[in-house]
Amino acid sequence: MKRIGALHVLTDTVLQSRHTHAELARMAVAGGADAVQYRQKNGHTREMIETARAMRDICAGSGVPLIVNDRVDVALAAEADGVHLGQDDFPVALARNLLAAGRIIGVSAGNPDEARQGIADGADYVGFGPVFPTGSKSDAGEVQGLEKLADFAIAVRAPVIAIGGIGADNAAGVARSGAHGIAVISAVCCQADPEAATRNLGRLIRDS
Amino acid sequence: MKRIGALHVLTDTVLQSRHTHAELARMAVAGGADAVQYRQKNGHTREMIETARAMRDICAGSGVPLIVNDRVDVALAAEADGVHLGQDDFPVALARNLLAAGRIIGVSAGNPDEARQGIADGADYVGFGPVFPTGSKSDAGEVQGLEKLADFAIAVRAPVIAIGGIGADNAAGVARSGAHGIAVISAVCCQADPEAATRNLGRLIRDS
């Protein structure tokens, strides 16, 4: 099993436009993020590849993996460290065939069955959420809550990364509910100081 | 050099919504298209892969190659016969590395230099346009006209597929201007009978 870090920062330039994806990656890495995930749903492929390459260069210096959301083509072109795949994204089994064995694959799962299938297909960790209400994803689905997270983490034999509405006020509770780690978007990207916000979240989940 | 057909039908569900991509592929194949290109700029990756697979199955029975626009990930997952890449799309050289040698790669070029680079990087044919004004692509660029097409076709040592505003009224003139073939969107997809429109276009360019 690959080592999966606990604090995943997803960069976003839709909810905020002060910082680019690369700037957010730099601040997340400086603040101690364990993984940076590049998530961009629209735009030219060429531009996405250039953005992912810049982010990979920023992450590589600190040994932080860069994970690309959905776009296996972009991940391959930018030689990213992995991909994160939703249920509507590129299929995990095909991604496992295309990516070198050392690359990380994460899969979003809404229930243990989807998680087990994703792991059988080659995923290294499982994203679960939304744990709390969130405005960051329009198609995030039904709020799961901490109890379902705890049940899910027990049922799934892989690191569970909780996502959805997680911030400084509730990160410790998420970590105590059995999640291996957390993924955040606005709790870093939309804060006045994304680097300090990252550092604070890292401290909160380590101390929980 | 791979054999590149003359009549490329690009399926479109934005300009029209009567027919799905798969239905358009079926009608294009029945009408004698030499290649079908699946072009979809937005949507879930999983759904795109399913669409591309359905189109590939339709095309495969007739030996018509299915070419996927831009999305190398979708092409790989659907085992399509090739990709068509614009200058803002996935880079040709990287696509050549990812696709089996027998797969077709087309590149859009606005001038002979871009064409030469694309061919050097591994493209099998070159798309050139818009030859005429078109409403099908919002970012199509400056209209090139038949004279520039003729110059381009002489300058470029690869099959040139002309695109942009081409239909039954001007297809023969395009073929006579040195293009190896034509790519059409609305001249098939937006016609009352896409299959008959395909057949008519094929006859026009063969007889030119």
CSV table of C-alpha atoms in Angstrom, one decimal:
chain,number,residue,atom,x,y,z
A,1,MET,CA,0.0,0.0,0.0
A,2,LYS,CA,1.3,3.4,-0.9
A,3,ARG,CA,1.6,6.0,1.8
A,4,ILE,CA,-1.3,8.3,1.6
A,5,GLY,CA,-1.0,11.7,3.4
A,6,ALA,CA,-3.7,13.1,5.7
A,7,LEU,CA,-4.2,16.6,4.5
A,8,HIS,CA,-5.3,17.0,0.8
A,9,VAL,CA,-5.7,20.5,-0.5
A,10,LEU,CA,-7.8,20.8,-3.6
A,11,THR,CA,-7.0,24.0,-5.6
A,12,ASP,CA,-9.9,26.0,-6.9
A,13,THR,CA,-10.1,29.0,-9.1
A,14,VAL,CA,-13.9,29.1,-9.4
A,15,LEU,CA,-14.8,29.8,-5.8
A,16,GLN,CA,-12.0,32.4,-5.6
A,17,SER,CA,-9.9,34.2,-8.2
A,18,ARG,CA,-7.2,35.9,-6.2
A,19,HIS,CA,-4.8,33.0,-6.6
A,20,THR,CA,-4.0,30.7,-9.5
A,21,HIS,CA,-3.8,26.9,-9.1
A,22,ALA,CA,0.0,27.1,-9.0
A,23,GLU,CA,0.0,29.8,-6.3
A,24,LEU,CA,-2.4,27.8,-4.2
A,25,ALA,CA,-0.2,24.7,-4.6
A,26,ARG,CA,2.8,26.7,-3.5
A,27,MET,CA,1.0,28.0,-0.4
A,28,ALA,CA,-0.5,24.5,0.4
A,29,VAL,CA,3.0,23.0,0.2
A,30,ALA,CA,4.5,25.7,2.3
A,31,GLY,CA,1.8,25.2,4.9
A,32,GLY,CA,2.5,21.5,5.1
A,33,ALA,CA,-0.2,19.8,2.9
A,34,ASP,CA,0.4,16.1,2.4
A,35,ALA,CA,-1.1,16.1,-1.1
A,36,VAL,CA,-2.3,18.7,-3.6
A,37,GLN,CA,-5.1,18.0,-5.9
A,38,TYR,CA,-5.7,19.9,-9.2
A,39,ARG,CA,-9.3,20.0,-10.0
A,40,GLN,CA,-10.5,21.9,-13.0
A,41,LYS,CA,-13.7,20.9,-14.8
A,42,ASN,CA,-13.6,23.2,-17.9
A,43,GLY,CA,-10.9,24.8,-20.1
A,44,HIS,CA,-8.5,23.9,-22.8
A,45,THR,CA,-6.6,20.7,-22.3
A,46,ARG,CA,-3.2,22.3,-23.3
A,47,GLU,CA,-3.7,24.9,-20.6
A,48,MET,CA,-4.6,22.3,-18.0
A,49,ILE,CA,-1.5,20.3,-18.8
A,50,GLU,CA,0.7,23.5,-18.4
A,51,THR,CA,-1.0,24.2,-15.1
A,52,ALA,CA,-0.5,20.7,-13.9
A,53,ARG,CA,3.1,20.7,-14.9
A,54,ALA,CA,3.7,24.0,-13.0
A,55,MET,CA,2.0,22.5,-9.9
A,56,ARG,CA,4.0,19.2,-10.2
A,57,ASP,CA,7.2,21.2,-10.2
A,58,ILE,CA,6.1,23.1,-7.1
A,59,CYS,CA,5.1,19.9,-5.3
A,60,ALA,CA,8.0,17.8,-6.4
A,61,GLY,CA,10.6,19.9,-4.6
A,62,SER,CA,8.9,19.1,-1.3
A,63,GLY,CA,8.0,15.5,-2.0
A,64,VAL,CA,4.3,16.3,-1.9
A,65,PRO,CA,2.3,14.3,-4.5
A,66,LEU,CA,0.3,16.2,-7.1
A,67,ILE,CA,-3.0,14.4,-7.8
A,68,VAL,CA,-5.1,15.4,-10.8
A,69,ASN,CA,-8.9,15.2,-10.5
A,70,ASP,CA,-10.6,13.1,-13.2
A,71,ARG,CA,-8.3,14.0,-16.2
A,72,VAL,CA,-6.1,11.0,-16.7
A,73,ASP,CA,-4.8,12.5,-19.9
A,74,VAL,CA,-3.7,15.6,-18.1
A,75,ALA,CA,-2.1,13.5,-15.4
A,76,LEU,CA,-0.2,11.5,-17.9
A,77,ALA,CA,1.0,14.5,-19.9
A,78,ALA,CA,2.1,16.4,-16.8
A,79,GLU,CA,3.6,13.3,-15.2
A,80,ALA,CA,1.5,13.9,-12.1
A,81,ASP,CA,1.8,11.5,-9.1
A,82,GLY,CA,-1.7,10.3,-9.3
A,83,VAL,CA,-5.4,10.9,-10.1
A,84,HIS,CA,-8.6,11.2,-8.1
A,85,LEU,CA,-11.6,9.7,-9.8
A,86,GLY,CA,-15.3,10.3,-9.1
A,87,GLN,CA,-18.0,7.8,-10.0
A,88,ASP,CA,-18.7,9.9,-13.1
A,89,ASP,CA,-15.1,10.2,-14.0
A,90,PHE,CA,-12.6,8.0,-15.8
A,91,PRO,CA,-13.0,4.3,-14.7
A,92,VAL,CA,-10.4,3.3,-12.0
A,93,ALA,CA,-9.5,-0.1,-13.6
A,94,LEU,CA,-8.6,1.6,-16.9
A,95,ALA,CA,-6.6,4.3,-15.0
A,96,ARG,CA,-4.7,1.6,-13.2
A,97,ASN,CA,-3.8,0.1,-16.6
A,98,LEU,CA,-2.6,3.5,-18.0
A,99,LEU,CA,-0.7,4.8,-14.9
A,100,ALA,CA,2.6,3.4,-13.7
A,101,ALA,CA,2.3,1.1,-10.6
A,102,GLY,CA,3.8,3.7,-8.3
A,103,ARG,CA,1.1,6.4,-9.2
A,104,ILE,CA,-1.6,7.1,-6.7
A,105,ILE,CA,-5.3,6.5,-7.6
A,106,GLY,CA,-8.1,7.8,-5.3
A,107,VAL,CA,-11.7,7.0,-5.9
A,108,SER,CA,-14.8,8.8,-4.6
A,109,ALA,CA,-17.3,6.4,-3.1
A,110,GLY,CA,-20.8,7.1,-1.7
A,111,ASN,CA,-21.0,3.8,0.0
A,112,PRO,CA,-18.9,0.8,1.0
A,113,ASP,CA,-19.8,-1.1,-2.2
A,114,GLU,CA,-18.5,1.6,-4.4
A,115,ALA,CA,-15.4,1.8,-2.2
A,116,ARG,CA,-14.7,-2.0,-2.4
A,117,GLN,CA,-15.2,-1.9,-6.2
A,118,GLY,CA,-12.8,1.0,-6.5
A,119,ILE,CA,-10.2,-0.7,-4.4
A,120,ALA,CA,-10.6,-4.0,-6.3
A,121,ASP,CA,-10.1,-2.0,-9.5
A,122,GLY,CA,-6.8,-0.5,-8.2
A,123,ALA,CA,-7.6,2.5,-6.0
A,124,ASP,CA,-5.1,3.4,-3.2
A,125,TYR,CA,-7.5,5.5,-1.1
A,126,VAL,CA,-11.2,6.3,-1.0
A,127,GLY,CA,-12.8,9.8,-0.8
A,128,PHE,CA,-16.0,10.0,1.1
A,129,GLY,CA,-18.5,12.8,1.5
A,130,PRO,CA,-19.9,15.3,1.7
A,131,VAL,CA,-19.4,14.9,5.5
A,132,PHE,CA,-21.0,18.4,6.0
A,133,PRO,CA,-23.0,20.7,3.8
A,134,THR,CA,-20.8,22.3,1.2
A,135,GLY,CA,-21.1,25.0,-1.5
A,136,SER,CA,-17.9,23.9,-3.3
A,137,LYS,CA,-19.4,21.1,-5.4
A,138,SER,CA,-22.7,21.6,-7.0
A,139,ASP,CA,-23.2,17.8,-7.5
A,140,ALA,CA,-21.8,16.7,-4.1
A,141,GLY,CA,-24.9,14.7,-3.1
A,142,GLU,CA,-26.5,14.0,0.2
A,143,VAL,CA,-24.7,15.1,3.4
A,144,GLN,CA,-23.4,12.0,5.1
A,145,GLY,CA,-22.4,13.2,8.6
A,146,LEU,CA,-19.8,11.9,11.1
A,147,GLU,CA,-21.7,8.7,12.0
A,148,LYS,CA,-21.9,7.5,8.5
A,149,LEU,CA,-18.2,8.5,8.0
A,150,ALA,CA,-17.3,6.4,11.0
A,151,ASP,CA,-19.3,3.4,9.7
A,152,PHE,CA,-17.8,3.8,6.3
A,153,ALA,CA,-14.2,4.0,7.6
A,154,ILE,CA,-14.8,0.7,9.5
A,155,ALA,CA,-16.3,-1.0,6.5
A,156,VAL,CA,-13.6,0.1,4.0
A,157,ARG,CA,-10.1,-1.5,4.0
A,158,ALA,CA,-8.2,1.5,2.6
A,159,PRO,CA,-7.4,5.0,3.8
A,160,VAL,CA,-10.5,7.1,3.8
A,161,ILE,CA,-10.2,10.8,3.0
A,162,ALA,CA,-13.2,12.7,4.2
A,163,ILE,CA,-14.4,15.7,2.1
A,164,GLY,CA,-17.2,18.3,2.1
A,165,GLY,CA,-17.6,21.3,4.4
A,166,ILE,CA,-14.5,20.4,6.4
A,167,GLY,CA,-12.7,23.4,8.0
A,168,ALA,CA,-10.9,24.5,11.2
A,169,ASP,CA,-14.1,24.2,13.2
A,170,ASN,CA,-14.8,20.5,12.5
A,171,ALA,CA,-11.5,18.9,11.2
A,172,ALA,CA,-10.5,17.4,14.5
A,173,GLY,CA,-13.9,15.7,14.9
A,174,VAL,CA,-13.6,14.3,11.4
A,175,ALA,CA,-10.2,12.8,12.2
A,176,ARG,CA,-11.6,11.3,15.4
A,177,SER,CA,-14.4,9.7,13.4
A,178,GLY,CA,-12.0,7.3,11.8
A,179,ALA,CA,-11.0,9.1,8.7
A,180,HIS,CA,-7.4,8.7,7.6
A,181,GLY,CA,-7.4,12.3,6.5
A,182,ILE,CA,-9.3,15.2,5.0
A,183,ALA,CA,-9.7,17.0,1.7
A,184,VAL,CA,-10.4,20.7,1.7
A,185,ILE,CA,-11.2,23.3,-0.9
A,186,SER,CA,-12.6,26.5,0.5
A,187,ALA,CA,-11.1,25.9,4.0
A,188,VAL,CA,-7.8,26.7,2.3
A,189,CYS,CA,-8.4,28.4,-1.0
A,190,CYS,CA,-11.0,30.9,0.2
A,191,GLN,CA,-9.2,31.9,3.4
A,192,ALA,CA,-7.3,35.2,3.8
A,193,ASP,CA,-4.0,33.3,4.2
A,194,PRO,CA,-4.2,29.9,2.5
A,195,GLU,CA,-0.7,28.9,3.8
A,196,ALA,CA,-1.6,29.6,7.4
A,197,ALA,CA,-5.0,27.9,6.9
A,198,THR,CA,-3.2,24.8,5.7
A,199,ARG,CA,-0.8,24.8,8.6
A,200,ASN,CA,-3.7,25.2,11.1
A,201,LEU,CA,-5.7,22.3,9.5
A,202,GLY,CA,-2.6,20.1,9.6
A,203,ARG,CA,-2.1,20.8,13.3
A,204,LEU,CA,-5.8,20.2,14.1
A,205,ILE,CA,-5.9,16.7,12.5
A,206,ARG,CA,-2.5,15.7,13.9
A,207,ASP,CA,-3.5,16.8,17.4
A,208,SER,CA,-7.0,15.2,17.3
B,1,MET,CA,1.3,6.7,-44.0
B,2,LYS,CA,-2.1,5.5,-42.9
B,3,ARG,CA,-5.0,5.7,-45.3
B,4,ILE,CA,-7.0,8.8,-44.4
B,5,GLY,CA,-10.5,9.0,-45.8
B,6,ALA,CA,-12.0,12.0,-47.5
B,7,LEU,CA,-15.3,12.6,-45.7
B,8,HIS,CA,-15.1,13.2,-42.0
B,9,VAL,CA,-18.3,13.7,-40.2
B,10,LEU,CA,-18.1,15.4,-36.8
B,11,THR,CA,-21.1,14.6,-34.6
B,12,ASP,CA,-22.6,17.4,-32.6
B,13,THR,CA,-25.3,17.6,-30.0
B,14,VAL,CA,-25.0,21.4,-29.3
B,15,LEU,CA,-26.1,22.7,-32.7
B,16,GLN,CA,-28.9,20.2,-32.8
B,17,SER,CA,-30.5,17.9,-30.2
B,18,ARG,CA,-32.7,15.6,-32.4
B,19,HIS,CA,-30.0,13.0,-32.7
B,20,THR,CA,-27.5,11.6,-30.2
B,21,HIS,CA,-23.8,11.2,-31.1
B,22,ALA,CA,-24.4,7.5,-31.6
B,23,GLU,CA,-27.4,8.1,-33.9
B,24,LEU,CA,-25.4,10.5,-35.9
B,25,ALA,CA,-22.5,8.1,-36.2
B,26,ARG,CA,-24.9,5.4,-37.4
B,27,MET,CA,-26.4,7.8,-40.1
B,28,ALA,CA,-22.9,9.0,-41.2
B,29,VAL,CA,-21.7,5.4,-41.6
B,30,ALA,CA,-24.8,4.4,-43.5
B,31,GLY,CA,-24.3,7.4,-45.7
B,32,GLY,CA,-20.7,6.5,-46.5
B,33,ALA,CA,-18.6,8.7,-44.3
B,34,ASP,CA,-14.9,7.8,-44.3
B,35,ALA,CA,-14.4,8.8,-40.7
B,36,VAL,CA,-16.6,9.8,-37.8
B,37,GLN,CA,-15.3,12.3,-35.2
B,38,TYR,CA,-16.7,12.5,-31.7
B,39,ARG,CA,-16.4,16.1,-30.5
B,40,GLN,CA,-17.8,17.0,-27.1
B,41,LYS,CA,-16.3,19.8,-25.0
B,42,ASN,CA,-18.2,19.5,-21.8
B,43,GLY,CA,-19.7,16.7,-19.7
B,44,HIS,CA,-18.7,13.8,-17.4
B,45,THR,CA,-15.8,11.7,-18.6
B,46,ARG,CA,-17.5,8.5,-17.8
B,47,GLU,CA,-20.5,9.4,-20.0
B,48,MET,CA,-18.1,10.5,-22.8
B,49,ILE,CA,-16.4,7.1,-22.7
B,50,GLU,CA,-19.7,5.3,-22.9
B,51,THR,CA,-20.7,7.5,-25.9
B,52,ALA,CA,-17.4,6.9,-27.6
B,53,ARG,CA,-17.6,3.1,-27.1
B,54,ALA,CA,-21.1,3.0,-28.6
B,55,MET,CA,-19.9,5.0,-31.6
B,56,ARG,CA,-16.8,2.8,-32.0
B,57,ASP,CA,-19.0,-0.3,-32.1
B,58,ILE,CA,-21.2,1.4,-34.7
B,59,CYS,CA,-18.2,2.4,-36.8
B,60,ALA,CA,-16.2,-0.8,-36.4
B,61,GLY,CA,-18.8,-2.9,-38.2
B,62,SER,CA,-18.2,-0.9,-41.3
B,63,GLY,CA,-14.5,-0.4,-41.0
B,64,VAL,CA,-15.0,3.4,-40.5
B,65,PRO,CA,-12.5,4.8,-38.0
B,66,LEU,CA,-13.8,6.6,-34.9
B,67,ILE,CA,-11.7,9.6,-34.1
B,68,VAL,CA,-12.1,11.4,-30.7
B,69,ASN,CA,-11.6,15.1,-30.6
B,70,ASP,CA,-9.1,16.4,-28.0
B,71,ARG,CA,-9.7,13.8,-25.3
B,72,VAL,CA,-6.9,11.2,-25.4
B,73,ASP,CA,-8.2,9.7,-22.2
B,74,VAL,CA,-11.6,9.1,-23.7
B,75,ALA,CA,-10.0,7.7,-26.9
B,76,LEU,CA,-7.8,5.3,-24.9
B,77,ALA,CA,-10.7,4.1,-22.7
B,78,ALA,CA,-13.0,3.6,-25.6
B,79,GLU,CA,-10.3,2.1,-27.8
B,80,ALA,CA,-11.1,4.6,-30.5
B,81,ASP,CA,-9.1,4.5,-33.8
B,82,GLY,CA,-7.6,7.9,-33.3
B,83,VAL,CA,-7.7,11.4,-32.0
B,84,HIS,CA,-8.0,14.9,-33.5
B,85,LEU,CA,-6.0,17.5,-31.7
B,86,GLY,CA,-6.3,21.3,-31.9
B,87,GLN,CA,-3.5,23.6,-31.0
B,88,ASP,CA,-5.1,24.2,-27.6
B,89,ASP,CA,-5.7,20.4,-27.1
B,90,PHE,CA,-3.5,17.6,-26.0
B,91,PRO,CA,0.0,17.8,-27.5
B,92,VAL,CA,0.5,15.6,-30.6
B,93,ALA,CA,3.9,14.3,-29.5
B,94,LEU,CA,2.5,13.0,-26.2
B,95,ALA,CA,-0.5,11.5,-27.9
B,96,ARG,CA,1.8,9.7,-30.2
B,97,ASN,CA,3.6,8.2,-27.2
B,98,LEU,CA,0.3,7.1,-25.6
B,99,LEU,CA,-1.5,5.7,-28.7
B,100,ALA,CA,-0.6,2.5,-30.4
B,101,ALA,CA,1.3,3.1,-33.7
B,102,GLY,CA,-1.7,2.1,-35.8
B,103,ARG,CA,-4.0,4.8,-34.3
B,104,ILE,CA,-4.7,7.9,-36.4
B,105,ILE,CA,-3.7,11.4,-35.1
B,106,GLY,CA,-5.0,14.5,-36.8
B,107,VAL,CA,-3.9,18.0,-35.9
B,108,SER,CA,-5.5,21.3,-36.6
B,109,ALA,CA,-3.1,23.8,-38.1
B,110,GLY,CA,-3.6,27.5,-38.9
B,111,ASN,CA,-0.5,27.7,-41.1
B,112,PRO,CA,2.2,25.5,-42.7
B,113,ASP,CA,4.5,25.8,-39.7
B,114,GLU,CA,2.0,24.4,-37.3
B,115,ALA,CA,1.3,21.7,-39.8
B,116,ARG,CA,4.9,20.7,-40.2
B,117,GLN,CA,5.4,20.7,-36.4
B,118,GLY,CA,2.3,18.5,-36.0
B,119,ILE,CA,3.5,16.1,-38.6
B,120,ALA,CA,7.0,16.0,-37.1
B,121,ASP,CA,5.3,15.2,-33.8
B,122,GLY,CA,3.5,12.3,-35.3
B,123,ALA,CA,0.2,13.5,-36.9
B,124,ASP,CA,-1.1,11.5,-39.9
B,125,TYR,CA,-3.3,14.3,-41.3
B,126,VAL,CA,-3.8,18.0,-40.9
B,127,GLY,CA,-7.1,19.9,-40.4
B,128,PHE,CA,-7.2,23.4,-41.9
B,129,GLY,CA,-9.8,26.0,-41.6
B,130,PRO,CA,-12.2,27.7,-41.3
B,131,VAL,CA,-12.3,27.7,-45.1
B,132,PHE,CA,-15.7,29.5,-45.0
B,133,PRO,CA,-17.5,31.4,-42.3
B,134,THR,CA,-19.0,29.0,-39.8
B,135,GLY,CA,-21.2,29.2,-36.7
B,136,SER,CA,-20.3,25.7,-35.5
B,137,LYS,CA,-17.1,26.7,-33.7
B,138,SER,CA,-17.1,29.8,-31.5
B,139,ASP,CA,-13.3,29.9,-31.6
B,140,ALA,CA,-12.7,28.9,-35.2
B,141,GLY,CA,-10.6,31.9,-36.1
B,142,GLU,CA,-10.2,33.9,-39.2
B,143,VAL,CA,-11.8,32.7,-42.4
B,144,GLN,CA,-9.0,31.3,-44.7
B,145,GLY,CA,-10.7,30.9,-48.1
B,146,LEU,CA,-10.0,28.6,-51.0
B,147,GLU,CA,-6.8,30.3,-52.1
B,148,LYS,CA,-5.1,29.9,-48.8
B,149,LEU,CA,-6.4,26.3,-48.6
B,150,ALA,CA,-4.7,25.7,-52.0
B,151,ASP,CA,-1.4,27.2,-50.8
B,152,PHE,CA,-1.6,25.3,-47.6
B,153,ALA,CA,-2.3,22.0,-49.3
B,154,ILE,CA,0.8,22.5,-51.6
B,155,ALA,CA,3.0,23.5,-48.6
B,156,VAL,CA,2.0,20.6,-46.4
B,157,ARG,CA,3.2,17.0,-47.0
B,158,ALA,CA,0.3,15.2,-45.4
B,159,PRO,CA,-3.4,14.8,-46.2
B,160,VAL,CA,-5.2,18.1,-45.6
B,161,ILE,CA,-8.8,17.9,-44.4
B,162,ALA,CA,-10.6,21.2,-44.9
B,163,ILE,CA,-13.1,22.4,-42.3
B,164,GLY,CA,-15.4,25.3,-41.7
B,165,GLY,CA,-18.6,26.2,-43.4
B,166,ILE,CA,-18.3,23.4,-45.9
B,167,GLY,CA,-21.6,22.0,-47.3
B,168,ALA,CA,-23.2,20.7,-50.5
B,169,ASP,CA,-22.9,24.1,-52.2
B,170,ASN,CA,-19.1,24.4,-51.9
B,171,ALA,CA,-17.7,20.9,-51.2
B,172,ALA,CA,-16.7,20.3,-54.8
B,173,GLY,CA,-14.8,23.6,-54.9
B,174,VAL,CA,-12.9,22.6,-51.7
B,175,ALA,CA,-11.9,19.3,-53.1
B,176,ARG,CA,-10.7,21.0,-56.3
B,177,SER,CA,-8.6,23.3,-54.3
B,178,GLY,CA,-6.2,20.6,-53.3
B,179,ALA,CA,-7.8,19.4,-50.0
B,180,HIS,CA,-7.5,15.6,-49.5
B,181,GLY,CA,-11.0,15.7,-47.9
B,182,ILE,CA,-13.5,17.7,-45.9
B,183,ALA,CA,-14.8,17.7,-42.3
B,184,VAL,CA,-18.4,18.7,-41.8
B,185,ILE,CA,-20.6,19.3,-38.7
B,186,SER,CA,-23.8,21.1,-39.5
B,187,ALA,CA,-23.8,20.1,-43.2
B,188,VAL,CA,-24.7,16.6,-41.9
B,189,CYS,CA,-25.9,16.9,-38.3
B,190,CYS,CA,-28.3,19.8,-38.8
B,191,GLN,CA,-29.8,18.5,-42.1
B,192,ALA,CA,-33.3,17.0,-42.3
B,193,ASP,CA,-31.7,13.7,-43.3
B,194,PRO,CA,-28.1,13.3,-42.1
B,195,GLU,CA,-27.6,10.0,-43.9
B,196,ALA,CA,-28.7,11.4,-47.2
B,197,ALA,CA,-26.6,14.6,-46.6
B,198,THR,CA,-23.6,12.4,-45.9
B,199,ARG,CA,-24.2,10.4,-49.1
B,200,ASN,CA,-24.6,13.6,-51.2
B,201,LEU,CA,-21.4,15.2,-49.8
B,202,GLY,CA,-19.4,12.0,-50.5
B,203,ARG,CA,-20.7,12.0,-54.1
B,204,LEU,CA,-19.8,15.7,-54.5
B,205,ILE,CA,-16.2,15.4,-53.4
B,206,ARG,CA,-15.6,12.1,-55.3
B,207,ASP,CA,-17.0,13.6,-58.5
B,208,SER,CA,-15.1,16.9,-58.2
